[in-house]
Structures are given as C-alpha cells and as structure tokens.
C-alpha cells in the first residue's frame, strides 16, 4: 500500500524541539535546572539548536515542555530591564548575546504533561501546525550536529523524494551498538540513502549498517497520524522511530542524509564535557588559555 505524502515540497516553517524529558542522566542538577539550559561555554544547547533551525529557514520554534520546566520558554523571552542595564553599563557584547535568543525566531510552547516518550512529545505539536504545513522539522536539543546545515540538505532531499528525511552519521562499527541504526540502500547521491528499517542498539555483528540516527528529523505531517496509531514500545514510551517504521511499512518514502561532520551528545555528562571543551577551545576569550592548561594537565 502506498501512503500519500501531504506535500512534496521540501520546505518547513515549524521546528519542534522536544524538551519535556526528565533528564535523569544529569541528576541531581536536573532536579532544578532543565538540561536543555546547561551552558556549552556560555550558551545553552537549546539556543544553539534554535539558531540551527532559524538558519535552515524555520520561522517558528515549538518547544515541547513540561510543568516545572518553564525556564526553557522563559529563556527565549526578552528581558528589557536586563538589556537596559547592560546598555547603560556599556556591555555591548553581552547585550548582543542576551538579545540573540529572543530574536532568532518566534517561540511558542506546548506541554507534554507526562514524559511518555519522544514520539508522544512530538505528537503534542501536531495540533499546532497550520493546515498548509506539509512537514515539520524536529531537532533534539541535546544533540549537536556540526557543522550546521544538514537540515537544509534534508529539505532538498524531501523536495526530490517526498516523504520524510532523517539524519545519519557514519560511526565506526565497534561503536554502533550505542545507537539507533538504519537499514538502507544506496541512491544516486552519495550522501542520501533510502531507509527500509531501523534497529535500536544492535550488536556490532547484527547492525544492518554503520549509519546511526542523529537527532534531526524532517517529517511529513503523516507522522502525526502514525503517532496516533502506534502503541508504547521500549520503556513503555511512545517511540518516534516506531511511528517512522509504521510509515515505512505502509510505503511512505523515508531517506537519510548522511551528515559529513561531527556530533556532540549533550544528554549525558561525558558527552556534555566533550562538547564544552570542544566549543571552549574555539572560543576567542577562553580557547588559548584552555589549550595551554589542557596541554599541561594531560602531561600528568
Ligand atoms: P532523551 O532520552 O535524551 O532525554 O530524549 P531524557 O529522557 O530527558 O533524558 P534521560 O534519558 O532521562 O537522561 C531526547 C529529547 O527528547 C525530549 C528530552 O527532553 C530530550 O530533549 N523528551 C524525551 C521529551 O520531550 N519527552 C519525553 O517523554 C522524552
């Protein structure tokens, strides 16, 4: 059976950022601070992801949040008093940093009242889409895909093939069992594969490929209907990948763009530490000092 895709054009206007999870890997900090607001040097991960969405042409960011995590939405609100204070004190560079998040794009929030999984979080965005929005982008705020730009390539691929487009990173086979892995065949473009299925955390021997899922999705709005039809999977949660698998089984085209670049997983302290160091090393204020200190420190 072939499923009609809602809109073959690649474009999307809304970027959904699910930020309603419990962040258990970052306890105890996440008792009080949403992990999406943890700073990478001085900027929260969610701002880096919002900037990526804006760069790819989104004009609206829909943050899926939960009661108690209002600080995430608060972060994107203008703070005119603070701006005035910084201006009066001649802190121009800081003023620009403070103004950046609210100016990136329109930010709205929807609630996920219980953390029932990523699929359930994305489903909360469905009613917010306008009738003419054929696709929606989903960006996981704890996943930095670098350099930015993969969403624009994903939009091109959707314009060509229709359906939904995901992002993959080619990882060494010995590390593959930490990831969701795509079962793919080649297309005419080197960086684009057709997806036939997905396996969560396979052993290195069983992995159908070395293409691992990264947290960027360009989903046809057919995903919302699929999310209504799936039942809870791993961990009793509604899994986004189960909804994608359902669409594939019904003939909906799904492709991946194989991103040529790096990735940081901000969702656990080890990945976060690497991201922080990586960004800090490139920072004009802190980079040189950190490099010198690290060089000495690593001699021990
Ligand atoms: P994660 O699994 O990385 O986040 O989900 P988590 O559940 O908060 O983290 P741990 O495993 O307990 O440490 C990826 C993204 O999806 C969101 C999270 O906020 C995170 O940004 N998410 C996850 C939701 O919005 N709702 C959920 O029910 C689950």
Short mmCIF file of C-alpha atoms and ligand atoms in Angstrom, two decimals:
data_model
loop_
_atom_site.label_atom_id
_atom_site.label_comp_id
_atom_site.label_asym_id
_atom_site.label_seq_id
_atom_site.Cartn_x
_atom_site.Cartn_y
_atom_site.Cartn_z
CA UNK A 1 0.00 0.00 0.00
CA UNK A 2 1.30 3.44 -0.81
CA UNK A 3 0.68 6.34 1.52
CA UNK A 4 0.10 9.76 0.03
CA UNK A 5 2.60 12.28 1.36
CA UNK A 6 0.99 15.56 2.32
CA UNK A 7 3.30 17.81 0.39
CA UNK A 8 6.22 17.01 -1.83
CA UNK A 9 7.88 20.41 -1.34
CA UNK A 10 10.84 20.27 1.00
CA UNK A 11 10.11 23.41 2.92
CA UNK A 12 9.09 23.57 6.55
CA UNK A 13 8.23 26.52 8.76
CA UNK A 14 7.97 24.98 12.20
CA UNK A 15 10.83 23.39 14.12
CA UNK A 16 9.78 21.28 17.08
CA UNK A 17 12.22 20.98 19.96
CA UNK A 18 11.19 18.31 22.47
CA UNK A 19 12.39 19.45 25.88
CA UNK A 20 10.00 17.73 28.29
CA UNK A 21 12.14 14.76 29.29
CA UNK A 22 13.28 14.06 32.84
CA UNK A 23 16.98 14.35 32.10
CA UNK A 24 17.76 11.55 34.56
CA UNK A 25 21.32 11.17 33.33
CA UNK A 26 22.00 14.68 34.57
CA UNK A 27 20.60 14.23 38.05
CA UNK A 28 20.98 15.78 40.54
CA UNK A 29 21.35 19.04 38.54
CA UNK A 30 18.14 18.42 36.59
CA UNK A 31 16.15 18.47 39.83
CA UNK A 32 16.26 22.25 39.40
CA UNK A 33 17.83 23.11 36.03
CA UNK A 34 16.46 21.75 32.73
CA UNK A 35 19.28 20.01 30.90
CA UNK A 36 18.38 21.99 27.76
CA UNK A 37 19.64 25.10 29.57
CA UNK A 38 23.03 23.73 30.58
CA UNK A 39 25.64 26.01 29.02
CA UNK A 40 28.03 25.00 26.30
CA UNK A 41 30.66 27.56 27.32
CA UNK A 42 28.11 30.37 27.90
CA UNK A 43 25.18 29.44 25.66
CA UNK A 44 22.51 26.81 26.39
CA UNK A 45 22.34 23.88 23.99
CA UNK A 46 18.76 24.77 23.10
CA UNK A 47 19.88 28.18 21.76
CA UNK A 48 22.46 26.52 19.51
CA UNK A 49 19.72 24.26 18.16
CA UNK A 50 17.27 27.18 17.76
CA UNK A 51 19.92 29.03 15.76
CA UNK A 52 20.36 25.98 13.55
CA UNK A 53 16.60 25.84 12.92
CA UNK A 54 16.48 29.54 12.06
CA UNK A 55 19.45 29.17 9.71
CA UNK A 56 17.58 26.36 7.91
CA UNK A 57 14.60 28.66 7.31
CA UNK A 58 12.25 27.86 10.20
CA UNK A 59 10.26 30.85 11.37
CA UNK A 60 8.74 29.24 14.42
CA UNK A 61 10.20 27.18 17.23
CA UNK A 62 7.73 25.00 19.09
CA UNK A 63 9.27 23.93 22.38
CA UNK A 64 7.62 20.91 23.95
CA UNK A 65 7.98 21.48 27.66
CA UNK A 66 6.60 20.11 30.90
CA UNK A 67 5.28 21.64 34.12
CA UNK A 68 8.30 22.79 36.11
CA UNK A 69 10.49 23.36 33.06
CA UNK A 70 9.08 26.81 32.24
CA UNK A 71 12.62 28.22 32.41
CA UNK A 72 13.19 26.81 28.92
CA UNK A 73 10.49 29.03 27.40
CA UNK A 74 11.46 31.87 29.72
CA UNK A 75 14.94 31.79 28.25
CA UNK A 76 13.57 32.85 24.85
CA UNK A 77 11.65 35.85 26.27
CA UNK A 78 13.12 39.32 26.02
CA UNK A 79 14.36 40.83 29.26
CA UNK A 80 14.11 44.55 28.64
CA UNK A 81 15.35 45.55 32.10
CA UNK A 82 18.48 43.47 31.71
CA UNK A 83 19.04 44.82 28.20
CA UNK A 84 18.75 48.37 29.51
CA UNK A 85 21.18 47.69 32.35
CA UNK A 86 23.74 46.17 30.02
CA UNK A 87 23.35 49.08 27.58
CA UNK A 88 23.80 51.64 30.38
CA UNK A 89 26.93 49.89 31.57
CA UNK A 90 28.39 49.80 28.07
CA UNK A 91 28.39 45.99 27.93
CA UNK A 92 27.71 45.84 24.21
CA UNK A 93 28.98 42.33 23.55
CA UNK A 94 26.93 40.86 26.40
CA UNK A 95 23.88 42.82 25.26
CA UNK A 96 24.12 41.22 21.82
CA UNK A 97 24.36 37.77 23.39
CA UNK A 98 21.33 38.39 25.59
CA UNK A 99 19.22 39.65 22.67
CA UNK A 100 20.11 36.81 20.34
CA UNK A 101 17.78 34.02 21.53
CA UNK A 102 14.54 36.07 21.54
CA UNK A 103 15.34 37.46 18.09
CA UNK A 104 16.16 34.17 16.36
CA UNK A 105 12.58 33.14 15.56
CA UNK A 106 9.09 33.09 17.10
CA UNK A 107 8.99 30.75 20.03
CA UNK A 108 5.85 29.03 21.30
CA UNK A 109 5.46 26.25 23.82
CA UNK A 110 3.25 23.20 24.10
CA UNK A 111 3.03 20.98 27.16
CA UNK A 112 3.70 17.31 27.49
CA UNK A 113 2.23 16.64 30.92
CA UNK A 114 3.87 13.26 31.38
CA UNK A 115 7.18 12.10 29.91
CA UNK A 116 5.71 9.35 27.77
CA UNK A 117 8.50 9.33 25.22
CA UNK A 118 9.87 11.28 22.29
CA UNK A 119 7.04 10.16 19.98
CA UNK A 120 4.47 11.38 22.49
CA UNK A 121 6.34 14.69 22.85
CA UNK A 122 6.37 15.26 19.08
CA UNK A 123 2.66 14.33 18.88
CA UNK A 124 1.85 17.33 21.10
CA UNK A 125 3.00 19.60 18.26
CA UNK A 126 0.52 18.20 15.71
CA UNK A 127 -2.48 20.40 16.59
CA UNK A 128 -0.26 23.50 16.43
CA UNK A 129 0.57 23.16 12.73
CA UNK A 130 -1.27 25.23 10.15
CA UNK A 131 -3.24 23.31 7.50
CA UNK A 132 -0.74 24.17 4.80
CA UNK A 133 2.31 22.90 6.69
CA UNK A 134 3.14 19.66 4.96
CA UNK A 135 6.20 18.88 7.03
CA UNK A 136 7.75 19.70 10.34
CA UNK A 137 11.37 19.66 11.48
CA UNK A 138 12.27 18.05 14.80
CA UNK A 139 15.58 18.89 16.46
CA UNK A 140 16.71 17.21 19.64
CA UNK A 141 18.23 19.91 21.82
CA UNK A 142 20.75 17.55 23.40
CA UNK A 143 22.20 16.56 20.05
CA UNK A 144 24.59 18.98 18.36
CA UNK A 145 25.18 18.14 14.69
CA UNK A 146 28.17 20.06 13.39
CA UNK A 147 28.80 21.94 11.23
CA UNK A 148 25.18 23.12 10.99
CA UNK A 149 23.39 22.98 7.67
CA UNK A 150 22.16 19.39 7.48
CA UNK A 151 18.50 20.46 7.76
CA UNK A 152 18.77 22.45 4.55
CA UNK A 153 20.17 19.41 2.76
CA UNK A 154 17.36 17.32 4.26
CA UNK A 155 14.81 19.78 2.84
CA UNK A 156 16.39 19.38 -0.62
CA UNK A 157 16.10 15.61 -0.30
CA UNK A 158 12.45 15.84 0.70
CA UNK A 159 11.81 18.09 -2.30
CA UNK A 160 13.31 15.36 -4.50
CA UNK A 161 11.89 12.20 -2.94
CA UNK A 162 8.93 13.41 -0.87
CA UNK A 163 8.11 11.67 2.38
CA UNK A 164 10.31 12.07 5.43
CA UNK A 165 14.04 12.62 5.77
CA UNK A 166 16.21 11.78 8.76
CA UNK A 167 19.85 12.43 9.55
CA UNK A 168 22.52 9.76 9.90
CA UNK A 169 26.13 9.80 10.99
CA UNK A 170 28.52 7.11 9.82
CA UNK A 171 30.10 5.72 13.01
CA UNK A 172 32.82 3.09 13.45
CA UNK A 173 31.26 -0.39 13.63
CA UNK A 174 32.76 -1.06 17.08
CA UNK A 175 30.73 1.88 18.46
CA UNK A 176 27.50 1.14 16.63
CA UNK A 177 25.74 -0.68 19.47
CA UNK A 178 25.20 2.63 21.28
CA UNK A 179 22.89 3.92 18.53
CA UNK A 180 19.69 3.51 16.56
CA UNK A 181 20.91 2.10 13.24
CA UNK A 182 19.36 2.39 9.77
CA UNK A 183 18.81 -0.43 7.32
CA UNK A 184 19.46 1.33 4.00
CA UNK A 185 20.11 1.02 0.29
CA UNK A 186 22.03 3.48 -1.86
CA UNK A 187 20.52 6.18 -4.06
CA UNK A 188 22.22 8.07 -6.88
CA UNK A 189 23.51 10.64 -4.40
CA UNK A 190 26.41 9.54 -2.20
CA UNK A 191 25.06 11.28 0.88
CA UNK A 192 21.47 10.03 0.55
CA UNK A 193 20.22 6.52 1.39
CA UNK A 194 16.76 5.04 1.28
CA UNK A 195 15.65 3.68 4.65
CA UNK A 196 13.95 0.29 4.91
CA UNK A 197 14.02 -0.10 8.66
CA UNK A 198 15.75 0.78 11.89
CA UNK A 199 17.22 -1.26 14.72
CA UNK A 200 17.79 0.15 18.21
CA UNK A 201 21.23 -0.55 19.70
CA UNK A 202 22.16 -3.69 17.71
CA UNK A 203 25.34 -5.65 18.39
CA UNK A 204 28.18 -4.78 16.01
CA UNK A 205 27.66 -8.07 14.15
CA UNK A 206 23.91 -7.62 13.75
CA UNK A 207 23.93 -3.95 12.76
CA UNK A 208 22.40 -3.54 9.29
CA UNK A 209 24.77 -0.64 8.52
CA UNK A 210 27.07 1.81 10.26
CA UNK A 211 24.65 4.68 9.75
CA UNK A 212 23.43 5.85 13.15
CA UNK A 213 20.50 8.16 13.79
CA UNK A 214 21.30 11.73 14.81
CA UNK A 215 18.67 13.99 16.35
CA UNK A 216 17.41 15.77 13.25
CA UNK A 217 14.17 14.83 11.51
CA UNK A 218 12.20 16.38 8.67
CA UNK A 219 8.87 14.63 8.99
CA UNK A 220 5.92 14.64 6.68
CA UNK A 221 2.81 15.54 8.65
CA UNK A 222 1.65 11.97 8.07
CA UNK A 223 3.81 11.29 11.15
CA UNK A 224 1.07 12.64 13.42
CA UNK A 225 -1.43 10.09 12.16
CA UNK A 226 1.19 7.36 12.59
CA UNK A 227 1.92 8.55 16.15
CA UNK A 228 -1.80 8.16 16.92
CA UNK A 229 -1.69 4.56 15.75
CA UNK A 230 1.41 3.18 17.48
CA UNK A 231 1.42 1.59 20.92
CA UNK A 232 4.05 2.10 23.62
CA UNK A 233 7.33 0.39 22.77
CA UNK A 234 10.68 0.22 24.55
CA UNK A 235 10.47 1.51 28.14
CA UNK A 236 6.69 1.87 27.88
CA UNK A 237 7.23 5.04 25.85
CA UNK A 238 5.79 6.11 22.52
CA UNK A 239 8.82 5.93 20.26
CA UNK A 240 9.22 8.27 17.31
CA UNK A 241 11.14 5.57 15.47
CA UNK A 242 8.13 3.20 15.79
CA UNK A 243 5.96 5.77 14.03
CA UNK A 244 8.60 6.16 11.29
CA UNK A 245 8.77 2.36 10.97
CA UNK A 246 4.98 2.22 10.61
CA UNK A 247 5.11 4.77 7.79
CA UNK A 248 7.87 2.81 6.04
CA UNK A 249 5.79 -0.37 6.26
CA UNK A 250 2.96 1.49 4.54
CA UNK A 251 5.10 2.64 1.62
CA UNK A 252 5.91 6.16 2.83
CA UNK A 253 9.31 7.17 1.44
CA UNK A 254 11.96 7.67 4.13
CA UNK A 255 15.52 8.69 3.36
CA UNK A 256 18.54 9.68 5.40
CA UNK A 257 21.10 12.33 4.68
CA UNK A 258 24.48 11.03 5.79
CA UNK A 259 25.98 14.02 7.53
CA UNK A 260 29.66 14.55 6.95
CA UNK A 261 30.72 16.11 10.22
CA UNK A 262 30.73 15.76 13.93
CA UNK A 263 28.21 15.36 16.65
CA UNK A 264 28.01 16.00 20.37
CA UNK A 265 25.58 14.26 22.67
CA UNK A 266 24.77 16.78 25.39
CA UNK A 267 22.39 14.34 27.06
CA UNK A 268 24.95 12.70 29.33
CA UNK A 269 27.75 14.24 31.39
CA UNK A 270 30.55 12.58 29.38
CA UNK A 271 29.28 13.84 26.02
CA UNK A 272 28.50 17.23 27.52
CA UNK A 273 32.05 17.57 28.86
CA UNK A 274 33.47 16.90 25.40
CA UNK A 275 31.13 19.42 23.79
CA UNK A 276 32.03 22.04 26.38
CA UNK A 277 35.76 21.54 25.85
CA UNK A 278 35.38 21.46 22.06
CA UNK A 279 33.45 24.74 21.99
CA UNK A 280 35.66 26.34 24.64
CA UNK A 281 38.80 25.54 22.64
CA UNK A 282 37.32 27.55 19.76
CA UNK A 283 36.26 30.44 21.96
CA UNK A 284 38.17 33.68 21.30
CA UNK A 285 38.27 34.55 25.02
CA UNK A 286 38.93 31.17 26.59
CA UNK A 287 40.36 28.98 23.84
CA UNK A 288 44.08 29.72 24.14
CA UNK A 289 44.16 29.58 27.91
CA UNK A 290 42.24 26.33 27.99
CA UNK A 291 44.53 24.77 25.37
CA UNK A 292 47.63 25.68 27.40
CA UNK A 293 46.10 24.38 30.61
CA UNK A 294 44.91 21.14 29.00
CA UNK A 295 48.31 20.52 27.46
CA UNK A 296 49.95 20.84 30.87
CA UNK A 297 47.21 18.86 32.59
CA UNK A 298 47.48 15.97 30.15
CA UNK A 299 51.20 15.67 30.80
CA UNK A 300 50.40 14.34 34.28
P1 LIG B 1 16.37 11.88 25.99
O1 LIG B 1 16.02 10.48 26.24
O2 LIG B 1 17.76 12.23 25.62
O3 LIG B 1 16.01 12.81 27.23
O4 LIG B 1 15.36 12.46 24.93
P2 LIG B 1 15.56 12.48 28.67
O5 LIG B 1 14.52 11.42 28.71
O6 LIG B 1 15.20 13.80 29.27
O7 LIG B 1 16.95 12.01 29.30
P3 LIG B 1 17.34 10.83 30.29
O8 LIG B 1 17.40 9.61 29.43
O9 LIG B 1 16.28 10.77 31.36
O10 LIG B 1 18.66 11.25 30.83
C1 LIG B 1 15.76 13.32 23.85
C2 LIG B 1 14.96 14.61 23.89
O11 LIG B 1 13.56 14.33 23.92
C3 LIG B 1 12.95 15.01 24.99
C4 LIG B 1 14.05 15.28 26.01
O12 LIG B 1 13.73 16.46 26.77
C5 LIG B 1 15.27 15.45 25.14
O13 LIG B 1 15.44 16.80 24.73
N1 LIG B 1 11.86 14.16 25.55
C6 LIG B 1 12.12 12.88 25.88
C7 LIG B 1 10.61 14.71 25.74
O14 LIG B 1 10.36 15.90 25.41
N2 LIG B 1 9.64 13.93 26.28
C8 LIG B 1 9.84 12.65 26.64
O15 LIG B 1 8.89 11.99 27.14
C9 LIG B 1 11.12 12.10 26.43
#
